[in-house]
XYZ file of C-alpha atoms in Angstrom:
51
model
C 5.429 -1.424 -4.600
C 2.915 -1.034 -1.664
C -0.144 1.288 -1.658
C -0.849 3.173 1.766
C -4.403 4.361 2.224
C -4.955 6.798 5.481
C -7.485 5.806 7.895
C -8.769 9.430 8.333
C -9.105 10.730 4.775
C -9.058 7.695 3.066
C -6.054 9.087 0.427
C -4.160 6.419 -0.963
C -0.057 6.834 -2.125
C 2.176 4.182 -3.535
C 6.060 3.763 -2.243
C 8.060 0.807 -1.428
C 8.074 2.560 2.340
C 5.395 3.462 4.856
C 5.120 7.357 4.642
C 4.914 8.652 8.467
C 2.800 11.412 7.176
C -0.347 11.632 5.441
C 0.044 14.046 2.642
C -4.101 15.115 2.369
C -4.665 15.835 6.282
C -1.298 15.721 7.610
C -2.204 12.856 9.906
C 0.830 11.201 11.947
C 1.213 6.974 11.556
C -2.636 6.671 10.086
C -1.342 4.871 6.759
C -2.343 1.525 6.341
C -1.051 -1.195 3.878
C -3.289 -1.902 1.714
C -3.612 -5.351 -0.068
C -3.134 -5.888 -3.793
C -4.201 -8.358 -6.133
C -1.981 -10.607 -7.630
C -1.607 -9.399 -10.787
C -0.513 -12.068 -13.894
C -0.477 -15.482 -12.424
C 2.506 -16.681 -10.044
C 2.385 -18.660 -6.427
C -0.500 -16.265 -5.357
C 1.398 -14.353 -2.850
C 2.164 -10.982 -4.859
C 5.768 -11.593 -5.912
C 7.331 -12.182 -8.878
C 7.730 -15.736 -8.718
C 6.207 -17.646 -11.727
C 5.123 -21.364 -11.681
């Protein structure tokens, strides 16, 4: 899962796909991906993978 924040309003949604629409202001192709920590060890790159 991704989380999208909007560069107007600064609302935030999590979906595996970019939303086209912000849901707050209604603004058209303003989400941007945000980057998550990686959470519980792994290679470091956010997947699954364990070492």
């Amino acid at each position: 899962m991704a989380i999208f924040k909007c560069e107007k309003c600064g609302a935030t949604k999590e979906g595996r796909c970019k939303p086209k629409k912000c849901s707050e202001c209604g603004g058209n192709e303003c989400l941007i991906k945000q980057e998550e920590k990686s959470s519980g060890g792994g290679c470091g790159c956010g997947c699954k993978t364990k070492k």
